Structure formats: C-alpha cells, structure tokens
Coordinates of C-alpha atoms in Angstrom, one line a residue:
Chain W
X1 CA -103.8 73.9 -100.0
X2 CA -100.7 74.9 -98.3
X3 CA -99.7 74.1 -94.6
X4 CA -98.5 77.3 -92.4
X5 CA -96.8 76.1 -89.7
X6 CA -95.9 78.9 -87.4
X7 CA -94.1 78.8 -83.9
X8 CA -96.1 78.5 -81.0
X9 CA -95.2 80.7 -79.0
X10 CA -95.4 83.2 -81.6
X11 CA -98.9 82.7 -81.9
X12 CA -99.8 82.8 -78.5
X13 CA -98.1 86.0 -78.3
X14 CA -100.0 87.3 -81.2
X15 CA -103.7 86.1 -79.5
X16 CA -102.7 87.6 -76.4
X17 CA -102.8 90.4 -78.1
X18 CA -105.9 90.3 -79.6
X19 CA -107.3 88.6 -77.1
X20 CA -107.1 92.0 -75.0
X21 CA -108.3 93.9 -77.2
X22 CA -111.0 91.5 -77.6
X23 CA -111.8 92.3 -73.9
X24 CA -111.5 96.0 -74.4
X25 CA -113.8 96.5 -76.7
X26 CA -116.1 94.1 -74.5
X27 CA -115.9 96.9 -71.7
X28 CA -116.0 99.6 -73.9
X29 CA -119.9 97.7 -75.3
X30 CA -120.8 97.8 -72.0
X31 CA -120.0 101.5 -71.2
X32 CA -121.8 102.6 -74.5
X33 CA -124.9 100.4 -73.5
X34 CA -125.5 101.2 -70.2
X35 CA -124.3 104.8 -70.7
X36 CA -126.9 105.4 -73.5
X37 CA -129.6 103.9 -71.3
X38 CA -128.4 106.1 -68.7
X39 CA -128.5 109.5 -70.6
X40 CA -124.6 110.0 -70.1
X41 CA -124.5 110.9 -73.5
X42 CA -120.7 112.0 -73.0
X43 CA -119.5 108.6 -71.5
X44 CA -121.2 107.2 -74.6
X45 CA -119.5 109.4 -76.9
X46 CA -116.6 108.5 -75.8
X47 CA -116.5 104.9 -75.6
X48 CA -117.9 104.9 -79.3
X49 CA -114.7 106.6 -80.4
X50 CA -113.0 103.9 -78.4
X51 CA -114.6 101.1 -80.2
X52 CA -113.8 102.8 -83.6
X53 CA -109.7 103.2 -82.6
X54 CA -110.2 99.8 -80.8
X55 CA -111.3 98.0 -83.8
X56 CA -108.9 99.4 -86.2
X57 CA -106.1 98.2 -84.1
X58 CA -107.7 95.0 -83.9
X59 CA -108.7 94.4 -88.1
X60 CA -104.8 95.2 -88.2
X61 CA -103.7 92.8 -85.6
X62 CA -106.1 90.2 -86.8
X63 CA -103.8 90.5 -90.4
X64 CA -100.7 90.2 -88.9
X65 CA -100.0 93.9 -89.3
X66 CA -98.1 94.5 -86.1
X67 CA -97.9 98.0 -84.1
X68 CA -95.2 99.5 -82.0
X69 CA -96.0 99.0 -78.3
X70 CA -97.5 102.5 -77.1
X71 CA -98.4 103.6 -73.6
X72 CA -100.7 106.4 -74.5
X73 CA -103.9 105.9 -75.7
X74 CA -103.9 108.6 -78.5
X75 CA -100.8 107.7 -80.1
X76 CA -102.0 104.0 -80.1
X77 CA -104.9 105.0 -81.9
X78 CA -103.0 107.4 -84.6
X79 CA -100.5 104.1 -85.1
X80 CA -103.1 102.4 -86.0
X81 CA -104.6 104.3 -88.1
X82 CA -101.0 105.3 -90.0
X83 CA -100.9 102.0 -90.4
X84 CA -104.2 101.2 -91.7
X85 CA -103.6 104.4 -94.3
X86 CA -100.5 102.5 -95.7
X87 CA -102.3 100.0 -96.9
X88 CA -105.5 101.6 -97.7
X89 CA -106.0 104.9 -97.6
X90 CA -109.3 105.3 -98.1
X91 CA -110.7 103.2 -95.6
X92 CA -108.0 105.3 -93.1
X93 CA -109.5 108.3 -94.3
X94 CA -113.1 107.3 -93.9
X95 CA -112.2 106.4 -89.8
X96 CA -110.1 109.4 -89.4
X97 CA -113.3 111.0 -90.2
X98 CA -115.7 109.4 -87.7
X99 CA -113.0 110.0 -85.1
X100 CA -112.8 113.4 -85.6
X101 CA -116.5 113.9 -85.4
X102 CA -117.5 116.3 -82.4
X103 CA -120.1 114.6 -80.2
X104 CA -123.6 115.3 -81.5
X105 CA -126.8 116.9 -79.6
X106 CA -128.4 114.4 -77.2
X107 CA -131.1 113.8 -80.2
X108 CA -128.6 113.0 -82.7
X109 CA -126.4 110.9 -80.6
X110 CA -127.5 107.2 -81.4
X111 CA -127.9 108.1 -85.2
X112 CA -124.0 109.1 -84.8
X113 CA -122.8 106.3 -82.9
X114 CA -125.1 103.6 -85.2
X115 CA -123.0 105.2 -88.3
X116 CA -119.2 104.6 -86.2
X117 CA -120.7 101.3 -85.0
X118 CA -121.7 100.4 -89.1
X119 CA -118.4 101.6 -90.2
X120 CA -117.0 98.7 -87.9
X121 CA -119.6 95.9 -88.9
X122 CA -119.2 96.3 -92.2
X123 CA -115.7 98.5 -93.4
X124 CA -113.8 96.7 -90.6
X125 CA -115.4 93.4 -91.1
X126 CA -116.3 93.3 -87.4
X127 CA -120.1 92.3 -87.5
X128 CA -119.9 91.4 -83.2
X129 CA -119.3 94.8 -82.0
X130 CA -122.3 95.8 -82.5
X131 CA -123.6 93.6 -80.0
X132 CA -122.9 93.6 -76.4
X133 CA -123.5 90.0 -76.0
X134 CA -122.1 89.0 -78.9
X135 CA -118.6 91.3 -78.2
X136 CA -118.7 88.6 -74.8
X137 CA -119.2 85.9 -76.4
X138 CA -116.1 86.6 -79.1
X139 CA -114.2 87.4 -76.0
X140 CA -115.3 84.0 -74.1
X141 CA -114.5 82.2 -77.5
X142 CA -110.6 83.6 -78.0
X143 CA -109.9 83.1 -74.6
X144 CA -111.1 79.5 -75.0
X145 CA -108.7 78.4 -77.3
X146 CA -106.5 80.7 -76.1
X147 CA -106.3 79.4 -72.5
X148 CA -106.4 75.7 -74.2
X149 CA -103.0 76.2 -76.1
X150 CA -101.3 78.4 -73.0
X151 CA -102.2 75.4 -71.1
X152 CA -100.3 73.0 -74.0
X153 CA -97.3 75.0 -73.1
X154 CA -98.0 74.9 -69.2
X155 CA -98.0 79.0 -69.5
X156 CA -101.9 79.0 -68.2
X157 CA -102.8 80.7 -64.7
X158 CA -104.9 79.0 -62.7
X159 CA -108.5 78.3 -63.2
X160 CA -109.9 80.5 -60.7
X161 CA -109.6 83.3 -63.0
X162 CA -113.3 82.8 -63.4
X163 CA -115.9 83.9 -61.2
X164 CA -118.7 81.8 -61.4
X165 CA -122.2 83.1 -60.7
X166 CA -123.4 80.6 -57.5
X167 CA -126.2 79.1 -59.0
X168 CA -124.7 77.5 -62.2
X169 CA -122.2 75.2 -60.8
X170 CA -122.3 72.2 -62.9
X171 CA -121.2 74.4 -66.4
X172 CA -117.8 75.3 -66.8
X173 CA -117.1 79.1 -67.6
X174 CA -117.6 79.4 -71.2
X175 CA -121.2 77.3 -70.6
X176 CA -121.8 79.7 -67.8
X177 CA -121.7 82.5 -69.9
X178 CA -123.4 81.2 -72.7
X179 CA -126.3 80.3 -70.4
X180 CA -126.2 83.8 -69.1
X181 CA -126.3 85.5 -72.2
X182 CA -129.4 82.9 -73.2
X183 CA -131.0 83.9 -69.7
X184 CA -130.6 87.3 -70.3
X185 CA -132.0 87.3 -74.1
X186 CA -135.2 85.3 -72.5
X187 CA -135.8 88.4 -70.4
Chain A
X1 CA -114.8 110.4 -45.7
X2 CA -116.0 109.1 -42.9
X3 CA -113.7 105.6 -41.8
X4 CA -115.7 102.1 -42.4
X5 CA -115.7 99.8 -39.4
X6 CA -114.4 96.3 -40.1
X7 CA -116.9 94.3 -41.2
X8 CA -117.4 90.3 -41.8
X9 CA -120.3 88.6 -44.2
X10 CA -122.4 88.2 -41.3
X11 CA -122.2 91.5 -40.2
X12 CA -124.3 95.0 -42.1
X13 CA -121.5 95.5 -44.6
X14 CA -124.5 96.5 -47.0
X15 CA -125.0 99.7 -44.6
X16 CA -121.3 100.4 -46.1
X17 CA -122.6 100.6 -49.7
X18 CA -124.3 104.0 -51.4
X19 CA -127.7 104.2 -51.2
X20 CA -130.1 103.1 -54.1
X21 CA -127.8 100.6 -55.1
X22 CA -129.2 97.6 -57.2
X23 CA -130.5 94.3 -55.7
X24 CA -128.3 92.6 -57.6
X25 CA -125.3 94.1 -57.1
X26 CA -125.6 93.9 -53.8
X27 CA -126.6 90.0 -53.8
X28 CA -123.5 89.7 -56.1
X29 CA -121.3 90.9 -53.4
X30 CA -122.8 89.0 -51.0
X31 CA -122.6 85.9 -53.1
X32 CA -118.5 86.5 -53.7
X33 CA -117.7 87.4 -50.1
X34 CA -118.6 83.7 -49.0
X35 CA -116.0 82.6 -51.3
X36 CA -113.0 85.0 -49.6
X37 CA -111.1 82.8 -47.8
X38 CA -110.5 83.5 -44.2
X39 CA -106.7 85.7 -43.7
X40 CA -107.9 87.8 -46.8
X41 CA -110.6 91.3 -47.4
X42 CA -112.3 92.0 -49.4
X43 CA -113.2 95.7 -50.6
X44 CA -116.0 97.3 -53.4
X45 CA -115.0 100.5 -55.5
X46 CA -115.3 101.5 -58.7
X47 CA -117.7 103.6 -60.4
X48 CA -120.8 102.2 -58.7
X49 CA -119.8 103.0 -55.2
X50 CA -118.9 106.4 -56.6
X51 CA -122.5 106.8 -57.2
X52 CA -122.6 107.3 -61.0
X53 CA -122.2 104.0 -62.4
X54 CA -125.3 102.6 -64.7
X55 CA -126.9 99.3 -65.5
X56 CA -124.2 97.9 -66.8
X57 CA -121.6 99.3 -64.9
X58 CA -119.0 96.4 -63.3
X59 CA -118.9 95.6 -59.9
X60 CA -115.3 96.2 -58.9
X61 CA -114.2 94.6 -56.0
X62 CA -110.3 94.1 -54.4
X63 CA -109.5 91.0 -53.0
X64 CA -106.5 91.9 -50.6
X65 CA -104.5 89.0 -49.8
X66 CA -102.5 88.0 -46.4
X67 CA -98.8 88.9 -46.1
X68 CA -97.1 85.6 -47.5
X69 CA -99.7 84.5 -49.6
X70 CA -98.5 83.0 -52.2
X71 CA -101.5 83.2 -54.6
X72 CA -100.7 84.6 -58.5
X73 CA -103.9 85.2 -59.3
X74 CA -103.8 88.9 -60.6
X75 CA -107.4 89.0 -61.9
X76 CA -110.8 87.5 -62.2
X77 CA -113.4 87.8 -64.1
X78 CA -117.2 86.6 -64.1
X79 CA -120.4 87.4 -67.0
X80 CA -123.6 88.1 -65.5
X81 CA -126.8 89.3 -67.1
X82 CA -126.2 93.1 -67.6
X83 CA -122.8 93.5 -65.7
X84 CA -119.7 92.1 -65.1
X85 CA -117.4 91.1 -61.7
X86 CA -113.7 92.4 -62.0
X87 CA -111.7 91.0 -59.2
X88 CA -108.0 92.6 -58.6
X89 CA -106.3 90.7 -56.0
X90 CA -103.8 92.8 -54.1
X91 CA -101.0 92.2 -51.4
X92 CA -100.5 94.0 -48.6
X93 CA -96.7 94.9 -48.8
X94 CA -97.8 96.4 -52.8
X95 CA -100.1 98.9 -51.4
X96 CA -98.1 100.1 -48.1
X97 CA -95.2 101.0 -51.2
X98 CA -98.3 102.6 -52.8
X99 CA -99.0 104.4 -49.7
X100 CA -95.2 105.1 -49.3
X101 CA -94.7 106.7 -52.6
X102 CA -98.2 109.0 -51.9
X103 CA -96.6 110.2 -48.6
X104 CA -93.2 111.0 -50.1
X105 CA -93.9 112.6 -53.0
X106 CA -94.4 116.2 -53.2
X107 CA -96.8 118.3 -54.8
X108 CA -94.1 119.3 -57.6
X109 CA -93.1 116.0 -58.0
X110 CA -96.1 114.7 -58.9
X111 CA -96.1 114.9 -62.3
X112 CA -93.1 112.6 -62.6
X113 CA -93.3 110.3 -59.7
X114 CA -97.3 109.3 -60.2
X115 CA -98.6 107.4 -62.8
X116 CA -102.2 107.0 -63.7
X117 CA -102.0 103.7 -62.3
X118 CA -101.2 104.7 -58.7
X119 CA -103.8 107.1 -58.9
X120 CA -106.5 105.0 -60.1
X121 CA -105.8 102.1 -57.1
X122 CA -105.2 104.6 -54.4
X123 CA -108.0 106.7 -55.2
X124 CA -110.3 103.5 -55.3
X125 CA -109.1 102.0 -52.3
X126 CA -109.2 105.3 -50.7
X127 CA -113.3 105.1 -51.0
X128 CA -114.0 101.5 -50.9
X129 CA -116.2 100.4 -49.1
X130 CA -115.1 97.9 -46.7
X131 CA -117.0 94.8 -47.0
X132 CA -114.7 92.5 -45.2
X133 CA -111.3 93.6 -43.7
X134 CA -108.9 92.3 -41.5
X135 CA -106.8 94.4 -39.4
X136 CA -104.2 94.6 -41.4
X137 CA -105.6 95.5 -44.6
X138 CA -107.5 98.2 -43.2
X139 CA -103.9 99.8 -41.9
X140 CA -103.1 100.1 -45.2
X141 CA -106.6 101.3 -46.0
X142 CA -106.4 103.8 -43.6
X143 CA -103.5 104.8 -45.3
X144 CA -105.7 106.6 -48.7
X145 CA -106.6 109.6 -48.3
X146 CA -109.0 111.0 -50.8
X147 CA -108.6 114.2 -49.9
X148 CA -104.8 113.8 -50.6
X149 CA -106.0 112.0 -53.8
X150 CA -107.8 114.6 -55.2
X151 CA -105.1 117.4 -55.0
X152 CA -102.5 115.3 -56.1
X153 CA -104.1 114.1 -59.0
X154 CA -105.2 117.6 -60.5
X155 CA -102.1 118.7 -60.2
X156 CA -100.7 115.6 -62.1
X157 CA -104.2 116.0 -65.1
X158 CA -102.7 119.4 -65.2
X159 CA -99.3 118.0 -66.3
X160 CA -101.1 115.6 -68.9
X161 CA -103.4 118.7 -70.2
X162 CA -100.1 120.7 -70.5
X163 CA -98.1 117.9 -72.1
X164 CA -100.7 117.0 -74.3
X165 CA -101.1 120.6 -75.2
X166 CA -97.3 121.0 -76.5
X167 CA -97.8 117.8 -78.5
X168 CA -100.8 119.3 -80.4
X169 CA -99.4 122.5 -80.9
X170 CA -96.3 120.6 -82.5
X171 CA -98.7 118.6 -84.6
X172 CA -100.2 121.6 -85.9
X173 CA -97.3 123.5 -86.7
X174 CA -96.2 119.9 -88.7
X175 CA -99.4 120.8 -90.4
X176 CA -100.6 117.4 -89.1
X177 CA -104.3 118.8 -88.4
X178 CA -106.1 115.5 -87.6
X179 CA -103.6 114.4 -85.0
X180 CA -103.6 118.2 -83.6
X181 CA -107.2 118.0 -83.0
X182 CA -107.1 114.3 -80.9
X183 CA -104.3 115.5 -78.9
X184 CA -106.0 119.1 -78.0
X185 CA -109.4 117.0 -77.1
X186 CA -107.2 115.0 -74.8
X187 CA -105.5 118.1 -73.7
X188 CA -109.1 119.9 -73.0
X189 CA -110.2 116.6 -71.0
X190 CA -107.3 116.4 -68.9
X191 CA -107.7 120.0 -68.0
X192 CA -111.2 119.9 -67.3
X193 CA -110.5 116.4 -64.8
X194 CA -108.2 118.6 -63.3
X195 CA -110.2 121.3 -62.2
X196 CA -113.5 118.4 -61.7
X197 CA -110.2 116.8 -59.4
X198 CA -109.7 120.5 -57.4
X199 CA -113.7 120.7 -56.9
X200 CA -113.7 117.3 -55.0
X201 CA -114.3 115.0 -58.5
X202 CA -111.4 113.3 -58.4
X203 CA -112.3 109.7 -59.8
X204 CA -109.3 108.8 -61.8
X205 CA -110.9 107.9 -65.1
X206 CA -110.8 110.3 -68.4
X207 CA -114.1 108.7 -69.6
X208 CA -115.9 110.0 -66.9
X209 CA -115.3 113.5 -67.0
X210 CA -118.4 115.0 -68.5
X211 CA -120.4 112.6 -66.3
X212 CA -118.3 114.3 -63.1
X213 CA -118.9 117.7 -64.9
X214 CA -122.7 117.7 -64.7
X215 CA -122.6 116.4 -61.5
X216 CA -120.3 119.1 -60.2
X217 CA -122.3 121.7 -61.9
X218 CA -124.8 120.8 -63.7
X219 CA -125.8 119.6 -66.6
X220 CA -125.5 121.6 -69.8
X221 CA -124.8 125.0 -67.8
X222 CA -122.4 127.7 -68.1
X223 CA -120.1 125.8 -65.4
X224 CA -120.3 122.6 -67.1
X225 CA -119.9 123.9 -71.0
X226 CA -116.8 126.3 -69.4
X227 CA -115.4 123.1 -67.8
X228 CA -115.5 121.0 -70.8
X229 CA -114.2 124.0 -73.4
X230 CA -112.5 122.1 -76.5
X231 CA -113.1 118.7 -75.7
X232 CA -115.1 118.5 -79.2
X233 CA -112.8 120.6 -81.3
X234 CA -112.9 120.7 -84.8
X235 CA -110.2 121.4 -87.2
X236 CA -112.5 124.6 -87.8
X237 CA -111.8 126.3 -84.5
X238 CA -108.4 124.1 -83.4
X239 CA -106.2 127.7 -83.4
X240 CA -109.3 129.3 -81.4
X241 CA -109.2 126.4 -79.2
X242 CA -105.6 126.1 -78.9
X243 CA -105.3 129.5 -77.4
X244 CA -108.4 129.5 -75.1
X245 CA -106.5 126.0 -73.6
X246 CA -103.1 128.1 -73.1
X247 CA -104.4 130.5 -71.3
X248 CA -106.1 128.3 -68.7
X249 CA -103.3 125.9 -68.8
X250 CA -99.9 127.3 -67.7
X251 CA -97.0 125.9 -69.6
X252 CA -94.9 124.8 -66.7
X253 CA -97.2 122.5 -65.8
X254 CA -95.6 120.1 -67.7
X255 CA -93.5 117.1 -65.9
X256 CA -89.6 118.5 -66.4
X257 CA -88.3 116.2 -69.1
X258 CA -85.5 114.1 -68.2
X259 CA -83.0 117.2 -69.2
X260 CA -80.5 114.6 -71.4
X261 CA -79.0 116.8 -74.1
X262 CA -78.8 114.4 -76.8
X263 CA -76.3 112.7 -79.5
X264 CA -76.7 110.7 -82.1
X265 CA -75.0 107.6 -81.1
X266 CA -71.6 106.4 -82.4
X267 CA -72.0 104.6 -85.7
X268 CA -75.2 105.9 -86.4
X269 CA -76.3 108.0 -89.7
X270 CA -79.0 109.4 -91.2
X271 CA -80.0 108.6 -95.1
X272 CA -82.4 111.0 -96.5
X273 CA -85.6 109.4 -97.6
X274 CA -88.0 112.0 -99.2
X275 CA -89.6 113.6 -96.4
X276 CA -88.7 111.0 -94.0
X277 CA -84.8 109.7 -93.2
X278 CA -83.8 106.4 -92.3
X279 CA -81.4 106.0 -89.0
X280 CA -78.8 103.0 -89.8
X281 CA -77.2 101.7 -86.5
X282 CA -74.0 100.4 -87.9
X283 CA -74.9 96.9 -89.4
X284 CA -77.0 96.2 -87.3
X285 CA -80.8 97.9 -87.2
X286 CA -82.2 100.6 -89.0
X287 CA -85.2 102.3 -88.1
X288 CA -87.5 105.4 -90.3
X289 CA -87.6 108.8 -88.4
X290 CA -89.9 111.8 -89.4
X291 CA -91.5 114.9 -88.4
X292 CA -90.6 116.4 -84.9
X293 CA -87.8 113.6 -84.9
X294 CA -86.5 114.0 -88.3
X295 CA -85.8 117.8 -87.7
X296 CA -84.3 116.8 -84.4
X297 CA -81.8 114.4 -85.8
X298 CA -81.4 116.6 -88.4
X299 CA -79.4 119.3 -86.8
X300 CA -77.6 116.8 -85.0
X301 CA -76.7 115.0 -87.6
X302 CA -75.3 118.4 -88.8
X303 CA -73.3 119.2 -85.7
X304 CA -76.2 121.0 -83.5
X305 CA -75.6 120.4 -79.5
X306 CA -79.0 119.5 -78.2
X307 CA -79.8 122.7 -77.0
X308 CA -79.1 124.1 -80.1
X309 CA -80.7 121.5 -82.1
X310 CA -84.1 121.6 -80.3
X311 CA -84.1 126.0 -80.5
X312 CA -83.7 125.7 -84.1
X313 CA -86.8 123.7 -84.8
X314 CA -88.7 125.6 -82.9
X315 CA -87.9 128.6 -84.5
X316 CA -88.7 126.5 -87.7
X317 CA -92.0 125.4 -86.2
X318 CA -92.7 128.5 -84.6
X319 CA -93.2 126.9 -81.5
X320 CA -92.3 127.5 -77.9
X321 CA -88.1 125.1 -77.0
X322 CA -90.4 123.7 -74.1
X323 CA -93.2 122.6 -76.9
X324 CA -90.5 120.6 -78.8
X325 CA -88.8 119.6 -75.8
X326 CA -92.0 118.2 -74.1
X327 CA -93.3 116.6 -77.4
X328 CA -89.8 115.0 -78.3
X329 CA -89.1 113.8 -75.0
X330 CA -90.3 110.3 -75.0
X331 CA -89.4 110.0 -78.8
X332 CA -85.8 110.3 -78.2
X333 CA -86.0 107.8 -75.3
X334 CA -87.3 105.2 -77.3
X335 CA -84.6 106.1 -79.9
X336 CA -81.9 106.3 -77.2
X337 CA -83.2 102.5 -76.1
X338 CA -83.0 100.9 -79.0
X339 CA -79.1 102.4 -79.5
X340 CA -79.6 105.5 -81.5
X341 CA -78.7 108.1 -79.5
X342 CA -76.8 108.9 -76.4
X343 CA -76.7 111.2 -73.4
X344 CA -73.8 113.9 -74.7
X345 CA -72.9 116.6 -72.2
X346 CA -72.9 119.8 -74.2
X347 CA -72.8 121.8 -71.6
X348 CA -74.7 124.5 -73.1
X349 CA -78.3 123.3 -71.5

C-alpha cells in the first residue's frame, strides 16, 4: 500500500466539481422520470442525452481527467467526449453514437433511452443513474463528506441550505432524505 | 398577465396558483411560507406555475430578501417523495439592475447585452405567482414584463440559432460531421424557441421546447413538425438540414463579435505538430491549437492582418467571413486571455 497525500484544497475543488455534476444528473433523473410518465416524450429525449454527456464528464472527472472550463453546453459535452476518445476510443465512439441518435417514435422511446441509460451503468461504470432515487442518494452522500471537509476548512455555507420537510424534524438532512426515499419506496 | 395582489400566508395566495395543481405542491408551499421570515417574499415560478410541469417537476420558489439583509444563503434545497424544493434567494437592489438592464437595452442589443441567465430570472419573476410580497419586492415585480420577455428573448434564441448555425457549418466544412450535427440540433432548437418565444411561449428553457411546441400547435401536426425542423438531424440529411435552417434563420442575426482584428502576441510562435500546432508563449506556457484556430493562427503566423487571415480560411473552408468570424470569436478570446494574442489595429477591417 502506498499513501497519497494530496492538498486539500485541491481536493475539495475537485469534489465540487463532481459534486455538481452529481446534482445535475439528479435533475436531469427527474426530468426523464416524470417526463416519461407524462408522455413528453421530447423533454425525455432530451434529458437522456443529457445524462449520457453528463456522465462522461463525470467518469472523466471521477479519474482525475480534468476539462477546460466551458460555458456552452455542447462544447462541454464534445470536451468530454475528445477527451474520453484519447484515452479510449472505442468506448468514445460507442457514446458518440447514442448521442447522435435522433429521438425515436413514442413506442420505441423507453427501449432507446433503457439502451443510453445501460451504456452508463455498465460502459461508464455508473450503476446509480439509472435510478432516480438512487442518483439522490449519490448526490446526498458527496455532499455529505463534501460539506464535512468544507466545514474542516471553515469554507461551508450555513446549514440552512436544507429545506426540511415539516414533519421530520428530529433527522438531520441526509436522514431526512433517506427516510423519504424509504417512505416513498413503501408506497 | 393580469397583476397579483399582495398576499400573506393567511391570506388566498392558493387562488394565485394555476388551476389543477397538485395537493402536495400546494401544501409544500404552504408549509415553506411559515418559515419566511417577516421583511422578506416569497414568490412560486418555474415550470409548474407555467402549467406544463409533471410529477416530478420541482417546486421553484424565490425567496426575495429585504434591502440590507445580510443573509448569503444563495440556494436551498429539500428531497421529497417525487419532487424536489429549489429555493433562490434574491435581493432587491440585484433585480431592480435586472430590471435596469431589460429597460435599457434595445432590441438590437439584445443579443450582446442578455444572457440566458437574465432571461431565465426575469421571465420567471415576471409570472410568479405572488405568494407573499412586501411592498417593495413587488416594485420590483412589477417591473417584469412578460410581454417584454418574450420579444426580447426570441430575438436573442435567434442570435443563438444563428450563432450556433455558423459553428456547424464550420464543423462541417472541417469535415467534423459528429460535432456538425450537435451544433445544427442546437441551432434547430434555438430557432424553433424563438419562434415558440414570438407566439407567446417564451419560457426560457431549451429543454422544453417540444413540450411548448405541442402546446402552441399541437402535438405532432404540421405546425409543430415545421417548428421543430432539424432538431433530430442525422449525419444523413445534415447538408439538407443545414440549408432548410439558413433559409429560416437570417445570418445577421448573429450577436456582432467583438470586431478585434487580431495578432499573435509578442513572443509567441507556432511549432507544427502534425495536423495540430503548438503555440509557445515565450518560456512560459504553451498550449495545442487546431482546426478553425490552427488555420487562423496560421496565416497570422505568416504575416496575414486579421481580416485577411479570417477571408482566407474561408475561402479554404468554403464558408461564409461571418461563419469563421462568429465561430472563432470566443476561441481567440480565450487565446487572447491566457497571453496569446493581442488586439492589432490593421486597419483594413
């Protein structure tokens, strides 16, 4: 075993990061949930091929691989994937092809976005986005730790960044929502 | 849009809210407007009080603080069953500059002045619904016009459609296909929110545009499939699509770039690297430039003013000066930032 002792800040810098795009893709589950549910086949579409870019970024930033800062949202997701095709081209090729998919008749449309959402469990090694509750729970979990360490270096906000629901006031946040996602899975 | 009265908890703010909205969005709201503290208001937008939002839609909601509050808090957020609550707290003196820059601007100036980011607050506080305002939020309230919105921000998604437009005929002409077909998708989408934004759909978010479409016209009929033309191009029919989009989206609708005719900075050359070059800032930062950029820095490396430097590759490309120009724009900013270029004045612009 070897110790890799890294700078703190550093690393807090770097979990930011993923930390938001931890909470992106967390939206994005919940546009492509209720959307489906909803018959807006478009919106759910499109916030497939957002989880897909989404994800890539975030394999890359979870391995250190580092991205210029971009504004727009399409050459963010062509970054990423330049990136990923340096180091393995096939796998960059495979999500160039899901991305460039057209969106698929309504009947078709969960078959297509099961097959972008496999491509993420397993190619991307990302097995909670396919979950909505479990893309919460990853976000809860990072910004756990995250928040914990920010505090170590007194760079955490305040601690009413949390709404709390009314009726679960003796749980702090993270039990909050872990007893909400129970409550809901009960349902 | 009819004005909201101010409203307090204890008054009918939930006759304020669209019809056939859940229970539980509605107890939500309830449940967080005992918590704002007195001094502040508190406001509900978002896709839900649009009236298209699903099941799992969030419940947006601004929290707009006193003058001289000193509270940080930017943002809040809290899990529930199916949604989520996403809090924004806002200041007063923020959104009057808001307001400010929406009165001052011009409807050529748009393109430059706005951002998406204006347009998505002002838009949304523009058709909040006023759950709990004191007097003087709702002067700034009263200050968001949606109608103002709306032609405003088709006039900027035009800009986007047409910028995005020049970048994916550039990408094509690079014989990048892939990227050519993402950026005329984005192109397509922006065009069709523009027109949605002129037919009084002006909700300032891209992923709701075919959602806007079909309630505009329909689902699935001629208006809606001639609003959304290109948005699912293939590298099959890009050059189809790429023409159909130019002739509904008219070139100068573009933001102006920023004009600079660039030079490559003192101390800086270029070192071939196969079919990419490395820039080398004196000793002291190097950075990889290809495509668009390489054939930029290219010419000037070899003596082109900037005028003469961006005709050239677009004779090369076969593209239009403005495509170049539009698609190289915030490229050689970011080179010019980090030290690689600088404003010349070759006065032959």
């Amino acid at each position: 075993m070897t110790v890799h002792s890294v700078p703190l800040k550093g690393w807090v810098r770097t979990k930011r990061g993923i930390n938001a795009l931890e909470l992106h893709i967390m939206s994005l589950r919940y546009d492509l949930d209720g959307a489906l549910e909803a018959g807006q086949h478009g919106l759910a579409w499109w916030a497939g091929q957002n989880v897909l870019t989404a994800a890539v970024e975030l394999s890359l930033a979870e391995a250190g691989v580092e991205l210029p800062a971009q504004e727009d949202p399409v050459e963010r997701a062509c970054a990423a994937l330049d990136a990923l095709r340096r180091t393995n081209p096939e796998l960059a090729g495979a999500a160039w092809e899901l991305w460039l998919r057209p969106q698929p008749p309504d009947a078709e449309i969960r078959r297509g976005l099961d097959e972008t959402l496999a491509f993420v469990e397993h190619r991307l090694g990302l097995p909670w986005v396919v979950s909505r509750q479990q893309a919460v729970l990853r976000w809860a979990a990072g910004t756990s730790v995250l928040r914990a360490v920010a505090k170590q270096l007194g760079m955490a906000a305040s601690e009413d960044w949390y709404v709390g629901a009314s009726d679960t006031p003796d749980l702090d946040w993270y039990g909050e929502i872990v007893a909400t996602l129970e409550a809901e899975n009960r349902r | 849009m009819t004005r909201a009265q101010p409203r307090t908890p204890g008054a009918a703010w939930t006759g304020l809210l669209p019809a056939g909205l859940g229970q539980d969005i509605v107890d939500e709201m309830g449940a967080y407007l005992e918590r704002v503290p007195d001094g502040a208001s508190c406001v509900a937008t978002g896709s839900l009080i649009e009236g298209f939002g699903n099941a799992n839609s969030d419940i947006d909601l601004y929290v707009i603080q006193p003058s001289g509050s000193t509270s940080v808090n930017p943002i809040a957020i809290g899990i529930r069953e199916s949604r989520y609550v996403d809090v924004e707290y806002l200041g007063p003196a923020g959104l009057h500059r808001l307001a400010d820059t929406f009165r001052d601007t011009t409807l050529d100036e748009v393109p430059g002045a706005l951002t998406l980011r204006d347009f998505d607050r002002y838009y949304r506080l523009s058709v909040a619904a006023r759950l709990k305002v004191t007097e003087e939020a709702e002067a700034v309230l009263d200050r968001c016009s949606v109608e103002r919105a709306g032609v405003y921000f088709a006039r900027w998604s035009l800009a986007q459609a047409a910028a995005y437009l020049s970048r994916a005929t550039v990408a094509r002409a690079l014989g990048d296909v892939p990227r050519a077909v993402v950026l005329t998708r984005q192109a397509a989408a922006w065009r069709a929110t523009s027109q949605l934004a002129g037919d009084g759909e002006a909700y300032p978010r891209l992923k709701w545009v075919t959602v806007k479409a079909a309630r505009r016209y329909g689902a699935d009929t001629p208006g809606y499939r001639s609003c959304l033309e290109g948005c699912d191009v293939t590298p099959g029919d890009l050059a189809a699509v790429l023409t159909a989009l130019r002739a509904r989206v008219a070139p100068g609708a573009a933001a102006d770039g920023d004009g600079t005719p660039w030079t490559l900075a003192d101390g800086v050359t270029a070192v071939p690297h196969g079919d990419a070059a490395h820039l080398i800032l004196g000793r002291k930062a190097i950075t990889r430039v290809d495509g668009l950029v390489l054939m930029l820095v290219e010419a000037l490396a070899e003596g082109d003013p900037w005028a003469a430097a961006v005709k050239r590759t677009a004779e090369q490309l076969t593209v239009s000066s403005r495509d170049v120009l539009t698609t190289a724009a915030p490229l050689m900013r970011e080179l010019a930032d980090a030290g690689y270029l600088a404003s010349g004045n070759d006065g032959d612009r």
